[in-house]
Amino acid sequence: MESPLIDKGHNSLSTVLQPWHVGVDVGGTKIAAGVVDTNGGIRVIYRRSTDTSSPQASLSSIAEAVEQAITESAIPRQHILGVGLGIPGLVDADKGIGIASVNLNWQNVPVKAALEGILGLPCAIENDVRAAALGEVRFGAGRGLENILYLSIGTGIAISIIQDGKIFHGLNGMAGEIGHAVIERDGPLCKCGGRGCFEAMAAGPAIARRAWSKIQAGRASMLVNPNRADALTCEEVFQAAGLGDSLACETLQEVGKDIAFVLQFLFLFYEPQLIVLGGGVSLAGQLFLDPIIKSLEQQAAESWVLAKVFKPQMIQLTTLGRDIGILGAAALCTPPR
Ligand SMILES: [Zn+2]
């Protein structure tokens, strides 16, 4: 579900005078800057490409996106209280430094100080998945909750831990990099160098690979196309599953089992109030969610301990849709209510 854009024509004094924040979803190819109210209503979104030719150039493109979004929103600048940025990669949120981002070609970039210098507004930065979880407890499925986990499954996998309403970072900000926990010894090679990582088994590219390997083994499927040399996409697998293709459905059941295997650890480790599933793969909706819930229900039926900490309603898809990057970033500078 997309967050509704607020009617730009509705420019009453109370609308303009309330506090606003800018949430910036910073990607390696695109930047989306949204002007957001304290309830998670998005007034305007400005999108542009990211110039990654140098850290200076990428910071300039972020600053330009923020300025354009503020201009288009027609909110007086004094009512913009801050700018939050969700960044792909390792971030020192306290110091405001982008420690390492492959997508942005960053190493130890003083993001907060540089952008505050350009924009003249308080800035806060965070890893994008960590920020998304904060978006969920402020504006989304976990609204009002204090202890949730947010599992993002897209081209990669990571979780974010919200503990007592705050993001839990671990020793060096790596807490949540569960995509590189090995769930199958000697499994497929992962981009981190390891084998059988959760990400190499269940992220978007892995879902496509698992279906493709079944086709290569000679299985029948509507996905078989002799004129096609390149591998499948994850979206194609979900589409075929939606049409009842047995190979695609079987693939999603296997992936669902692997995700459920990791989720049972998370429920037993943290006993969270809720686990929210997000990321590009989660946009497939029930086709993605149903095999996970089914598998966890089977496990819980066999273990009273798991049954104590897991109920089907404790796993939900994000309600923030594609705007979660903007809303999570805006939540970085929105005080809890
Ligand atoms: Zn890995």
PDB file of C-alpha atoms and ligand atoms in Angstrom, residues 179-180 190 192 197, ligand 1:
ATOM      1  CA  GLY A 179      22.032 -12.261   5.183  1.00  0.00           C
ATOM      2  CA  HIS A 180      25.511 -13.667   5.646  1.00  0.00           C
ATOM      3  CA  CYS A 190      27.672 -15.706  -1.814  1.00  0.00           C
ATOM      4  CA  CYS A 192      30.596 -11.998   0.619  1.00  0.00           C
ATOM      5  CA  CYS A 197      24.584 -17.717   3.255  1.00  0.00           C
TER       6      CYS A 197
HETATM    7 ZN    ZN B   1      27.343 -14.028   2.359  1.00  0.00          ZN
END
